[in-house]
CSV table of C-alpha atoms in Angstrom, one decimal:
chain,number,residue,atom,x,y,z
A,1,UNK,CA,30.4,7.9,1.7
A,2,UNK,CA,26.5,8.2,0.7
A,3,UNK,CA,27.0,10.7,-1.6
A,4,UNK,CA,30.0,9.2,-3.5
A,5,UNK,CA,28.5,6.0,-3.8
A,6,UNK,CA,25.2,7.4,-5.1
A,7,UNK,CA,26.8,9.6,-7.9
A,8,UNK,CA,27.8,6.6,-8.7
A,9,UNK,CA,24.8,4.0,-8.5
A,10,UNK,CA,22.9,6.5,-11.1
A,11,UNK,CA,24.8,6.2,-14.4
A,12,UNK,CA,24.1,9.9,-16.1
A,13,UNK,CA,22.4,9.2,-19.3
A,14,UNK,CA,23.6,10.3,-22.4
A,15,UNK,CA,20.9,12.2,-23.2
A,16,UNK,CA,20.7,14.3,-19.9
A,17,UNK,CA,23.0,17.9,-20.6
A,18,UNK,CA,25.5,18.3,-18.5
A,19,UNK,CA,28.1,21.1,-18.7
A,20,UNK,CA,31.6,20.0,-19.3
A,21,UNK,CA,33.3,20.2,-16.0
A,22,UNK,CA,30.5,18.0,-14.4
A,23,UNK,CA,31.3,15.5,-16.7
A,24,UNK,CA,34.6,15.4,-16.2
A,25,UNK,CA,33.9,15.0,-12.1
A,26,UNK,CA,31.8,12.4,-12.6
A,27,UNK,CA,34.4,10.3,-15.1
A,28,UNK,CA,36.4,10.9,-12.6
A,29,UNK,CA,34.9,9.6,-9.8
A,30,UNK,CA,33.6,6.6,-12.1
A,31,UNK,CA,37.5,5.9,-12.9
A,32,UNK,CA,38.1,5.8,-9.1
A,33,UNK,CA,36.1,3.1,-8.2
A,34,UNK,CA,36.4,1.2,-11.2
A,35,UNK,CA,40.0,0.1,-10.2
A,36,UNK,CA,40.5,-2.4,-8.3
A,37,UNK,CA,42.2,-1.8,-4.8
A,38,UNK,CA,45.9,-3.0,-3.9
A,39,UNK,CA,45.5,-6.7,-2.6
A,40,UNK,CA,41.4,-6.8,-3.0
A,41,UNK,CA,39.8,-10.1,-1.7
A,42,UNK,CA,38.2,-12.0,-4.4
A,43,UNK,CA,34.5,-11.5,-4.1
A,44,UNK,CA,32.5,-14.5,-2.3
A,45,UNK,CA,30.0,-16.1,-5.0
A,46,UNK,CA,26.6,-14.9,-6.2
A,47,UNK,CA,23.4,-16.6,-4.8
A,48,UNK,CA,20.5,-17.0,-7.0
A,49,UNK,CA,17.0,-18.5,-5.8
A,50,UNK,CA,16.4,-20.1,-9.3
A,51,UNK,CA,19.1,-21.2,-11.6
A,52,UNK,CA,16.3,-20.7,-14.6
A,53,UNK,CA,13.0,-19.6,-15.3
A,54,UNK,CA,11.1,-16.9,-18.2
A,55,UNK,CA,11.7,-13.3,-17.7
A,56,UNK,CA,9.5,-11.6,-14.9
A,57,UNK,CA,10.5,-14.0,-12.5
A,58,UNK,CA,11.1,-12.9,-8.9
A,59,UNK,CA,14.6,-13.4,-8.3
A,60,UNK,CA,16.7,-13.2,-5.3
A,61,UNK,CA,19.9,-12.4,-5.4
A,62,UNK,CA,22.3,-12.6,-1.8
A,63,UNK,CA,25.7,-11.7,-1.9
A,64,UNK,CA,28.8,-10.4,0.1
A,65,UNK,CA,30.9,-7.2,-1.1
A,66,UNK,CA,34.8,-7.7,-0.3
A,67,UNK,CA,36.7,-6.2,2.1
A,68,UNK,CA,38.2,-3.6,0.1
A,69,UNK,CA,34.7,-1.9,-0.2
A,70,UNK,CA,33.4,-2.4,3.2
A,71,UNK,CA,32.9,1.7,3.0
A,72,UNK,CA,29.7,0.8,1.0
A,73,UNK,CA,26.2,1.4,1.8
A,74,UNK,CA,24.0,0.4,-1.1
A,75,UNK,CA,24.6,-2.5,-4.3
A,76,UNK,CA,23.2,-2.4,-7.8
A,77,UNK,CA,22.1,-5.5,-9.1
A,78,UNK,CA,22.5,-5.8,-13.2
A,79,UNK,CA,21.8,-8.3,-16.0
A,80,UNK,CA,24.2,-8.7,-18.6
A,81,UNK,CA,24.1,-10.6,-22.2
A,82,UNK,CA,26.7,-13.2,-23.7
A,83,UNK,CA,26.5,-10.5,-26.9
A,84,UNK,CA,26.2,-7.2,-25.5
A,85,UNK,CA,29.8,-7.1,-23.6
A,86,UNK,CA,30.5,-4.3,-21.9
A,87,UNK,CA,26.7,-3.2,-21.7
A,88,UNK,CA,24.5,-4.2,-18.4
A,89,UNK,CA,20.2,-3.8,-17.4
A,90,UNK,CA,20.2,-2.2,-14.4
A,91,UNK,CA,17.7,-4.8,-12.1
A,92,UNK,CA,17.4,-2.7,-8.9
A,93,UNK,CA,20.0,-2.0,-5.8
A,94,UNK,CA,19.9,-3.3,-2.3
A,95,UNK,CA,21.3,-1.5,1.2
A,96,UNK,CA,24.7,-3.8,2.3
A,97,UNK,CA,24.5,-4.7,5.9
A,98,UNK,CA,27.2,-3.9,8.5
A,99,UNK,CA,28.7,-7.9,8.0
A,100,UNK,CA,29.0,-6.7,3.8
A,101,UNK,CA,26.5,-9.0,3.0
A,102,UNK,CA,23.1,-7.5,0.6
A,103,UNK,CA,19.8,-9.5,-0.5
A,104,UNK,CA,17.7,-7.9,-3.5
A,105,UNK,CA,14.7,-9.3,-4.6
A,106,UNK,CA,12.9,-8.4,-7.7
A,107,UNK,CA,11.6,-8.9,-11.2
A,108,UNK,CA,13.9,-10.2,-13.9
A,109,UNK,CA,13.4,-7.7,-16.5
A,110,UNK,CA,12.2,-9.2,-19.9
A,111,UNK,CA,13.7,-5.9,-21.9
A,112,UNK,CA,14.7,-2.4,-21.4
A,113,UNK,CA,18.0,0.6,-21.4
A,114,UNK,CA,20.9,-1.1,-21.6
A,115,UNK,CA,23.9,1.1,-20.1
A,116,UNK,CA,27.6,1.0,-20.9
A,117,UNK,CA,30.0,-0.1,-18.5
A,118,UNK,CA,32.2,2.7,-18.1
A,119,UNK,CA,29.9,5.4,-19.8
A,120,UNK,CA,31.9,5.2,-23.2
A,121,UNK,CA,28.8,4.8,-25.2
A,122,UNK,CA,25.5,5.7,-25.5
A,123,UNK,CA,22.5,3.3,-23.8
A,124,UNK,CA,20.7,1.2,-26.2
A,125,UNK,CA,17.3,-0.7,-26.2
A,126,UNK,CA,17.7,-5.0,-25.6
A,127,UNK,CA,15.6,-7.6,-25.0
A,128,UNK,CA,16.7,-10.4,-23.5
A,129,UNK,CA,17.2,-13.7,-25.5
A,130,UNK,CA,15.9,-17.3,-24.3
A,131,UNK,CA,19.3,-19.1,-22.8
A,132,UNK,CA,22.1,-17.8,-20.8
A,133,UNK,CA,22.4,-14.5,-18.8
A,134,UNK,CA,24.9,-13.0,-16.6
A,135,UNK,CA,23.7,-11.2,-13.2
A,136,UNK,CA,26.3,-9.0,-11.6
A,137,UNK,CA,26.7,-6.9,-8.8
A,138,UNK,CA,28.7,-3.5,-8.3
A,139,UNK,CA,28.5,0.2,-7.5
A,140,UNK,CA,29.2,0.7,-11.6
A,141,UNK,CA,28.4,-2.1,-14.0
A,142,UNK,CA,32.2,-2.5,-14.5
A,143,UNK,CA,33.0,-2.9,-10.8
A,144,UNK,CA,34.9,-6.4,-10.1
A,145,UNK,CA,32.2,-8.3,-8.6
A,146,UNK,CA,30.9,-12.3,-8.1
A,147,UNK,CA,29.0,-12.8,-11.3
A,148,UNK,CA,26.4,-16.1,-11.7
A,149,UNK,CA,24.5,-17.3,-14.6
A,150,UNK,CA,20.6,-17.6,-15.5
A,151,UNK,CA,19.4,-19.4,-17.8
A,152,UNK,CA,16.0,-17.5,-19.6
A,153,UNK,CA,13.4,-19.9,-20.7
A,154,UNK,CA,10.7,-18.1,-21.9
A,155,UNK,CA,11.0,-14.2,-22.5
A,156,UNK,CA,7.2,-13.6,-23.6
A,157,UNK,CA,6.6,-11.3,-20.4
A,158,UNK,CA,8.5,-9.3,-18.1
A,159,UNK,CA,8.8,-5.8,-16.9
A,160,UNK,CA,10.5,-3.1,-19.3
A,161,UNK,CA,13.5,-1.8,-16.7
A,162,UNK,CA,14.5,2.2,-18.1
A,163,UNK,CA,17.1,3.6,-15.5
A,164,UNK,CA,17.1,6.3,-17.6
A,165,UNK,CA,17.5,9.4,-15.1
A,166,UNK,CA,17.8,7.5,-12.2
A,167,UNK,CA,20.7,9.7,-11.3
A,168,UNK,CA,17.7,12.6,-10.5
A,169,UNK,CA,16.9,10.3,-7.4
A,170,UNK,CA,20.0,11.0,-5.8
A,171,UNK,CA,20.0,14.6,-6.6
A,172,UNK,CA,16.5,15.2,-4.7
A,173,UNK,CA,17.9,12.7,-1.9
A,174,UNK,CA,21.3,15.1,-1.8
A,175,UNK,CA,19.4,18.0,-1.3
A,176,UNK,CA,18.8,17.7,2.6
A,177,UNK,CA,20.0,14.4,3.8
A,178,UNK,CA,23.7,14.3,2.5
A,179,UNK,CA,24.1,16.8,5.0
A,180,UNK,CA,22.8,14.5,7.6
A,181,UNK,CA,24.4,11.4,6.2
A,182,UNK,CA,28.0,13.7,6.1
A,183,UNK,CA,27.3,14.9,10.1
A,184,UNK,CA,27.4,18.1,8.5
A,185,UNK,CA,24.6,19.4,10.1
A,186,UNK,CA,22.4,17.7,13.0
A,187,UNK,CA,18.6,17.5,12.4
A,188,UNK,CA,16.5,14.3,11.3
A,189,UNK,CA,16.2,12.5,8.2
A,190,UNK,CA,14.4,14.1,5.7
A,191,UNK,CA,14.3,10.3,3.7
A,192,UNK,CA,16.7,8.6,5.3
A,193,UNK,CA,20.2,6.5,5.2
A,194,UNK,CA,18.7,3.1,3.5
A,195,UNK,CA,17.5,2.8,-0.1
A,196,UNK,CA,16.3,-0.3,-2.2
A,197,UNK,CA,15.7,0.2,-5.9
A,198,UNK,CA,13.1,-1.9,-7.8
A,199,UNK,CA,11.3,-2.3,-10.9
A,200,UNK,CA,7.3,-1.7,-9.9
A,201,UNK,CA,3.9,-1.9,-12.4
A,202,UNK,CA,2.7,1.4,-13.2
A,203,UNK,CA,0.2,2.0,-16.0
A,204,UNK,CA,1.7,5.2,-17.5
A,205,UNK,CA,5.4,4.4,-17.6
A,206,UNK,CA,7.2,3.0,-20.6
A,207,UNK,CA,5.9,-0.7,-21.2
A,208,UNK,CA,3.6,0.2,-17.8
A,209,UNK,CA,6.4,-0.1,-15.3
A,210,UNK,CA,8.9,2.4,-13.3
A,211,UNK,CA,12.0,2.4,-11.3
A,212,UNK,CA,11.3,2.9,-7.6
A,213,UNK,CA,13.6,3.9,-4.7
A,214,UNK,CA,12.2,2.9,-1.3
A,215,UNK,CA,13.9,4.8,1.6
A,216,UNK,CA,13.0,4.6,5.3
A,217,UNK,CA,11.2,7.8,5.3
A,218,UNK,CA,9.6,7.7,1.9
A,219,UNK,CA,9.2,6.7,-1.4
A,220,UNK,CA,10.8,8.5,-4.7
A,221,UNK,CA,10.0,7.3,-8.1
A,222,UNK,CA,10.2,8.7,-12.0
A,223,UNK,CA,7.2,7.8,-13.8
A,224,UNK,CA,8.0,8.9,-17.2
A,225,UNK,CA,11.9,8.8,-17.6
A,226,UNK,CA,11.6,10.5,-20.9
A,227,UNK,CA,10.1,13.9,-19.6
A,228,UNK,CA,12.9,17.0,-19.8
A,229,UNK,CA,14.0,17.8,-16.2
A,230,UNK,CA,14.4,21.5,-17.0
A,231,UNK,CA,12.2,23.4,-15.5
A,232,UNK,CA,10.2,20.3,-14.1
A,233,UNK,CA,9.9,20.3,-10.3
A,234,UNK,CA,8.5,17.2,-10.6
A,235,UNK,CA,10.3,14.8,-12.6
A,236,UNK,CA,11.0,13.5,-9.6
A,237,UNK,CA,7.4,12.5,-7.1
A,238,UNK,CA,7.6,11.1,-3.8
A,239,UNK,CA,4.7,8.4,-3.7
A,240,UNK,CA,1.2,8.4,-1.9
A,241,UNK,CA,2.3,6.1,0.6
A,242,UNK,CA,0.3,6.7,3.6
A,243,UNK,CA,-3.1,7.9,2.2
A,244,UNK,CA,-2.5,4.0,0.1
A,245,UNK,CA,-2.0,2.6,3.9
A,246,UNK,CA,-5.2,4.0,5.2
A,247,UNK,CA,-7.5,3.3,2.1
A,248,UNK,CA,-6.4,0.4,1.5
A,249,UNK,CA,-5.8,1.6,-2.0
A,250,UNK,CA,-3.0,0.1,-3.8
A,251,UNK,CA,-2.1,3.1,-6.6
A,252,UNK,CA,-0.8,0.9,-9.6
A,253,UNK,CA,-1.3,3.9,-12.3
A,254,UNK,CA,-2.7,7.8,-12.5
A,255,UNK,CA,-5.8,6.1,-11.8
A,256,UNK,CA,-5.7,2.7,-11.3
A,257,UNK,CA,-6.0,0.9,-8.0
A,258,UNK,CA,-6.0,-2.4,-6.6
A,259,UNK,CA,-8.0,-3.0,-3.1
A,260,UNK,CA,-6.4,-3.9,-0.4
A,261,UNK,CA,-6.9,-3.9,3.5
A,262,UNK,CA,-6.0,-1.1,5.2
A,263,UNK,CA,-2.0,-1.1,6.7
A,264,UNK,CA,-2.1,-3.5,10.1
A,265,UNK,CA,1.6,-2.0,10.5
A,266,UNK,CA,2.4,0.7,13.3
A,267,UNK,CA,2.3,4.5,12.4
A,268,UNK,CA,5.9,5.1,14.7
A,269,UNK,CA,7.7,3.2,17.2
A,270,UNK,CA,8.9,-0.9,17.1
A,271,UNK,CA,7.9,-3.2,15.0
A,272,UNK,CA,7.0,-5.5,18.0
A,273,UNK,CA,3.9,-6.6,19.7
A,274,UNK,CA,4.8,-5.1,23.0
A,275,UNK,CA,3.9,-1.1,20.6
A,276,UNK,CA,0.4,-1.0,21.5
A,277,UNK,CA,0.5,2.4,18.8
A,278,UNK,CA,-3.0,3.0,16.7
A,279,UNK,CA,-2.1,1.2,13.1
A,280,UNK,CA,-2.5,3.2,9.9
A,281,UNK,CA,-5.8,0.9,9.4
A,282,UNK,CA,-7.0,3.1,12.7
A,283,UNK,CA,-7.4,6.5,11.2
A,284,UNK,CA,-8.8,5.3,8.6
A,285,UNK,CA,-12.4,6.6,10.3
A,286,UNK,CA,-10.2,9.3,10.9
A,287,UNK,CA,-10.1,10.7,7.6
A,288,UNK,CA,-13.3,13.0,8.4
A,289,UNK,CA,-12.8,14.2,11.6
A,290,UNK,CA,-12.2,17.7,12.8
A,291,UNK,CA,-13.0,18.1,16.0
A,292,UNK,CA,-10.1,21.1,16.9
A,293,UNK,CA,-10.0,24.9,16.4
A,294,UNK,CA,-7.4,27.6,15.8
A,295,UNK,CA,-5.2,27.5,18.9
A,296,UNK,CA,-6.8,24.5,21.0
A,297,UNK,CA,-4.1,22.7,22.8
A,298,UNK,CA,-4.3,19.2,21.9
A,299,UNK,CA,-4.9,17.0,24.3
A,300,UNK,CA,-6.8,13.8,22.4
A,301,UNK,CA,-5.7,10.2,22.6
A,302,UNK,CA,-5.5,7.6,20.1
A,303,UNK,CA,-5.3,4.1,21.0
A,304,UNK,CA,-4.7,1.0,18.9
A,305,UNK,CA,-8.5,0.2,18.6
A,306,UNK,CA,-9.2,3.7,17.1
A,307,UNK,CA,-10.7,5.2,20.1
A,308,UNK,CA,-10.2,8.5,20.8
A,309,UNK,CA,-10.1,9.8,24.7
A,310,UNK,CA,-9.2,13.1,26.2
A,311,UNK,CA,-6.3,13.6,28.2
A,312,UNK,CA,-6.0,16.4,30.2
A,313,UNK,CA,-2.5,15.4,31.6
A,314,UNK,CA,-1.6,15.7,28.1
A,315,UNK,CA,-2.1,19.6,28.0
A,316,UNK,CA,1.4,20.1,29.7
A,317,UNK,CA,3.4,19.9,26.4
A,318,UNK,CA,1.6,22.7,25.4
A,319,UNK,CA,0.7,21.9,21.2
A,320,UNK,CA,-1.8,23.3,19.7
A,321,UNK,CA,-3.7,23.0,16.6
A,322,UNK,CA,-2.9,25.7,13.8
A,323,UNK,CA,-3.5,26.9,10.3
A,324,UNK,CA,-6.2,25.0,9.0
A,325,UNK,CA,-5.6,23.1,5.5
A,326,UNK,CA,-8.5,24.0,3.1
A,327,UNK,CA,-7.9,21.2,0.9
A,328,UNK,CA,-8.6,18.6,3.0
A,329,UNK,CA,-9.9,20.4,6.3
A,330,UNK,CA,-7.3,19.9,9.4
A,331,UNK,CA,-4.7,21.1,11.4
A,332,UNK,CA,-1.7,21.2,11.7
A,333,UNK,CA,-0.1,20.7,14.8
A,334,UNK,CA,2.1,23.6,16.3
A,335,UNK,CA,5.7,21.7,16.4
A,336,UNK,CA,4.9,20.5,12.3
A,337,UNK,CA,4.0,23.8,11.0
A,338,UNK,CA,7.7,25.2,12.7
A,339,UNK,CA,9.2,22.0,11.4
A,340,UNK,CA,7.6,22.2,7.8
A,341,UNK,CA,8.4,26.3,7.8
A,342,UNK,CA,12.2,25.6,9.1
A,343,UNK,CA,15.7,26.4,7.5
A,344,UNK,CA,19.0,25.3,7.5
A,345,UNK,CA,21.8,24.2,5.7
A,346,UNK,CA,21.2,22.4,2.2
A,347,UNK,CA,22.4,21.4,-0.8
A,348,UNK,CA,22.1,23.4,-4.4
A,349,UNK,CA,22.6,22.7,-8.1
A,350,UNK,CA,23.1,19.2,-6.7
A,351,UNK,CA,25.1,17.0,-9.9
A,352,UNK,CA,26.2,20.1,-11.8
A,353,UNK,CA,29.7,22.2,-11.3
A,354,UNK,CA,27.7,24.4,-9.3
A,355,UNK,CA,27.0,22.6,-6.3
A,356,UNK,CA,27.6,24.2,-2.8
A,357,UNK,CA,26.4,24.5,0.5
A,358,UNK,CA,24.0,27.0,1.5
A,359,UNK,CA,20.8,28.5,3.9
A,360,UNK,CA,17.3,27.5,2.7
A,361,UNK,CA,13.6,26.1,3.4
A,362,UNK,CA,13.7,22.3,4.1
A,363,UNK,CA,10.3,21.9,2.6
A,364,UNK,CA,10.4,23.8,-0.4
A,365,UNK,CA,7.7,23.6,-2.2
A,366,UNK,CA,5.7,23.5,1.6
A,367,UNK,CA,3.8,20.3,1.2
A,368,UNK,CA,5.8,18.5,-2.0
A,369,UNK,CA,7.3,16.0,0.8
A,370,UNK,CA,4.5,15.4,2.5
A,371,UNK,CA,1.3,16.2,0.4
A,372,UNK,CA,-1.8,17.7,2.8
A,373,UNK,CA,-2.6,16.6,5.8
A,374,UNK,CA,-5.4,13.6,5.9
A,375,UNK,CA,-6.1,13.3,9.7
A,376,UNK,CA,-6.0,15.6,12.6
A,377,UNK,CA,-2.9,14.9,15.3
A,378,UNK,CA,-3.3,12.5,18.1
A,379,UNK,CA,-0.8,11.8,20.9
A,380,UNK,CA,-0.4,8.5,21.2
A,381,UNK,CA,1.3,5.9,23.8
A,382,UNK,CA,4.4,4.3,21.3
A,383,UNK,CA,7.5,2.2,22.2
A,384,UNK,CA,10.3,3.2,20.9
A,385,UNK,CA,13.6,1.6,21.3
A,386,UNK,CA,11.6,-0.4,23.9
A,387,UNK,CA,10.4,1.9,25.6
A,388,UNK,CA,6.8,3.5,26.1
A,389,UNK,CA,6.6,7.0,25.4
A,390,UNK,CA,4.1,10.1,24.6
A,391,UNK,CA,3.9,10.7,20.8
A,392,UNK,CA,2.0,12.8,18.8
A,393,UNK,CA,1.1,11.9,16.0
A,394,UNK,CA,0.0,13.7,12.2
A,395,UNK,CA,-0.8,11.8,9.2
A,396,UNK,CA,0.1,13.6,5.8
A,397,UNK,CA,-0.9,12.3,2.2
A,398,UNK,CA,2.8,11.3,1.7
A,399,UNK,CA,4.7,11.2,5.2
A,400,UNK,CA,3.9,10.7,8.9
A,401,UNK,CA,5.2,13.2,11.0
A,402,UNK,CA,5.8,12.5,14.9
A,403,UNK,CA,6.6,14.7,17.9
A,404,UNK,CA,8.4,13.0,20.9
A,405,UNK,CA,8.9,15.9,23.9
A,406,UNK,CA,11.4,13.4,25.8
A,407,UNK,CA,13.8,13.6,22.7
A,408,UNK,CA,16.2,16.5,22.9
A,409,UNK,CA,15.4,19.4,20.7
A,410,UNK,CA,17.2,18.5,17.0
A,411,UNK,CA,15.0,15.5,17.1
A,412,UNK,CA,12.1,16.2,18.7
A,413,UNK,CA,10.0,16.3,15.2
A,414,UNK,CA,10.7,13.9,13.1
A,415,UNK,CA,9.5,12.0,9.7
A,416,UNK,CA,8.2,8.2,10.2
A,417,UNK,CA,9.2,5.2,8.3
A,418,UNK,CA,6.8,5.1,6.1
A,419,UNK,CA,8.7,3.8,2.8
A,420,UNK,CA,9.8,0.6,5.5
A,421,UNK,CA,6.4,0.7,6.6
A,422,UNK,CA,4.5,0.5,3.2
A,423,UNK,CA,7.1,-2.1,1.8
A,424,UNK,CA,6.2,-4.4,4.8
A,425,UNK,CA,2.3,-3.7,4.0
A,426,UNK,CA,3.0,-4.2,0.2
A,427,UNK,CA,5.2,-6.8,-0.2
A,428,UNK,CA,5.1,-8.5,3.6
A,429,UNK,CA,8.9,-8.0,4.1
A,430,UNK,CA,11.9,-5.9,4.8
A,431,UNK,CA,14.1,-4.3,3.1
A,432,UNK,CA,16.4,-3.6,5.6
C-alpha cells in the first residue's frame, strides 16, 4: 500500500508533462480514494497545540485516521482558507502509527502553492490572511477528514511552503524500495518504510525555504521546485546528513552553515544507553586517517571514546580494505564495494505509463546515495535489538553503511538510520 498511498500524497502539478494515459491512472486512483467507504467511522477530532498565533509558528497537529483507512502508512497535513474552497497549502505529512493515530509538527506556512482538491484546476499563489484558518488532514486534500480551526494573528513572517514537484520524491523512493515495501524482492532498505515531510530554511529555495522528506535511511529534498526534471538527475538530492553529524555543520544553504556540536547520537544499533557504539561525534578525528592499504584485512576497533585498537580475533570475517577513493582518500571496505556494485530487481519510468519491473544497478549513479566516503571502516561492538554484536562500520558523506556477519546473507550490509538519526540531532526528537 506504500506505493498507492504515495502517488497519492504528491499531487502532480500542473505544470509537470505527463503523457495522457498517466494522467488518466493517476485521476483514477485520486477518484478511488476520494470516496468515502461503505459505513466509514466518523473521523476522531483534530488536536492543535495552539488555537492561535502569527504564521511561522510551530504547530502540532495529533490525530487518528478512521478505521476504514487503517491500510495507511503516511498523513498530509494541509491549511485551507474560508475564501479559497476547494484549494489547500500542503504543511508537511507525518508516518500513522500501527493504533491509526499520527503527530506532525511544523511551521505554519505564512504563503505559498496552493493546490486544488481533486486536481481540477491549476495551483495558484496565496498568502494567508490574519483570522481564521482551516487545518486538515488526508491522503488528498479532499479526503474526509477531522478538520480544526486557527486563528492567524500576525502573518508578517513565515515560511513560503511550494509542494510543487513533490510527487518526484516518491518516484526516486519507488525506484528500489517499493520493491521491498511490496515483498517483491528481499534485500534491505535502500531509504526506508517511514517518511515525514516538512517545511525546512534553505537560502536558495523560493522565499529561502524547501520541502523535506526525512526517511529512516536518509534525507530527500527539492531545492528549487521550479528547475525542469528532464534530463536533470538531480532535481531530486539526498542531503549531507552525516558529514553535518560529524562537523557539527548545520547546512542551512549552498553555503551557509550554522555551528553546532558534533552528533552525540549512535552511528547503528539502539537508541539506548546499554549501545556502548562510537557516536558520529567520534570520527570526527577520523576524518584524516588512513591508516589501511589495498587488500589489508581489517581488523581495527572503534570504541565509544574514539579509540582505535587492533583486534586480531577480528581477522576471521575476512574484510578487507579496497579501491581507494581519490576524492577524499579511503577505503572502501570489501562487503560495501559488492553492496554499492550490486543488482537486482527495480523500478523504471517510475510515474509515467511506462513503468515496469526490471534488472539494474542499485546505486546508479555509484556514489549519488551515499556521496564519498569520509572515514575509513571500523568494526565496532553495537546492540542491536538488545543484543551486542560485531559491526563494521563505514561512514559516507550522505549514508552510513554497516556490515553485521551474524545476520543471514540478504541483510548482512545494510544502510543506517541516518535521516532518524539526524532528525534526533537536529531537532531533539523523533519522528517515528
Amino acid at each position: 500500500m506504500v506505493k498507492v498511498f504515495k502517488d497519492l500524497n504528491g499531487l502532480v502539478p500542473a505544470r509537470l508533462v505527463l503523457s495522457f494515459v498517466a494522467l488518466l491512472l493517476l485521476n483514477t486512483l485520486l477518484l478511488a480514494f476520494t470516496l468515502k467507504p461503505a459505513h466509514a467511522a466518523d473521523p476522531a477530532p483534530l488536536e492543535l497545540s495552539a488555537p492561535s498565533g502569527p504564521t511561522g509558528t510551530i504547530l502540532t497537529v495529533k490525530g487518528t485516521i478512521p478505521k476504514d483507512y487503517s491500510y495507511l502508512n503516511l498523513m498530509s497535513i494541509f491549511v485551507q482558507l474560508p475564501s479559497d474552497t476547494g484549494f489547500y497549502l500542503r504543511m508537511g505529512a507525518a508516518p500513522v502509527k500501527s493504533d491509526g493515530t499520527f503527530t506532525w509538527s511544523g511551521p505554519l506556512p505564512r504563503a505559498g502553492i496552493a493546490l486544488s482538491g481533486d486536481g481540477s484546476a491549476a495551483p495558484h499563489e496565496i498568502t494567508l490572511p490574519n483570522g481564521p484558518v482551516t487545518i486538515v488532514y488526508g491522503v488528498v486534500p479532499s479526503f474526509e477528514s477531522a478538520h480544526v480551526t486557527f486563528t492567524v494573528t500576525d502573518n508578517a513572517n513565515g515560511p513560503y511552503a511550494d509542494p510543487t514537484g513533490t510527487d518526484q520524491v516518491y518516484y526516486n523512493w519507488a525506484r528500489t524500495d517499493d520493491l521491498v515495501a511490496s515483498g517483491a524482492v528481499s534485500r534491505s532498505w535502500l531509504w526506508g518504510p517511514a517518511s515525514y515531510e516538512v517545511l525546512e530554511p534553505y537560502k536558495e529555495s523560493p522565499k529561502g525555504w524547501r520541502y523535506v522528506t526525512y526517511y529512516d535511511k536518509a534525507r530527500m529534498e527539492i531545492t528549487n521546485p521550479a528547475a525542469p526534471t528532464a534530463n536533470n538527475a538531480y532535481y531530486v538530492t539526498n542531503g549531507l546528513l552525516v558529514r553535518e553529524m560529524v562537523t557539527g555543520q548545520l547546512q542551512l544553504g549552498n553555503n551557509t552553515f550554522e555551528n553546532r556540536k558534533p552528533a552525540e547520537v549512535p552511528t547503528a544499533g539502539d537508541f539506548t544507553e546499554a549501545n556502548k557504539t562510537p557516536h558520529f561525534a567520534a570520527y570526527t578525528a577520523l576524518q584524516t586517517v588512513n591508516n589501511n592499504k589495498e587488500g589489508q584485512v581489517i581488523t581495527d576497533l572503534l570504541d565509544k571514546q574514539g579509540k582505535v585498537t587492533p583486534n586480531p580475533a577480528l581477522a576471521q570475517y575476512n574484510v578487507t580494505a579496497t579501491n581507494l577513493v581519490d576524492q577524499t582518500k579511503h577505503y572502501i571496505a570489501s562487503p560495501f564495494w559488492a553492496f554499492l556494485n550490486s543488482s537486482g530487481p527495480i523500478l523504471v519510468n517510475t510515474g509515467t505509463s511506462d513503468q515496469m519491473q526490471q534488472n539494474g544497478r542499485i546505486f546508479d549513479p555509484l556514489f549519488n546515495a551515499t556521496g564519498y566516503p569520509i572515514t575509513e571502516p571500523y568494526w565496532t561492538k553495537t546492540v542491536v535489538g538488545g543484543v551486542e554484536k560485531d559491526v563494521l562500520v563505514q561512514l559516507f558523506e550522505r549514508r552510513v553503511l554497516t556490515f553485521t556477519p551474524s545476520n543471514t546473507a540478504a541483510y548482512q550490509v545494510e544502510m543506517g538510520n541516518v535521516g532518524s538519526q539526524y532528525y534526533q540531532w537536529r531537532y531533539n526528537a523523533s519522528f517515528q
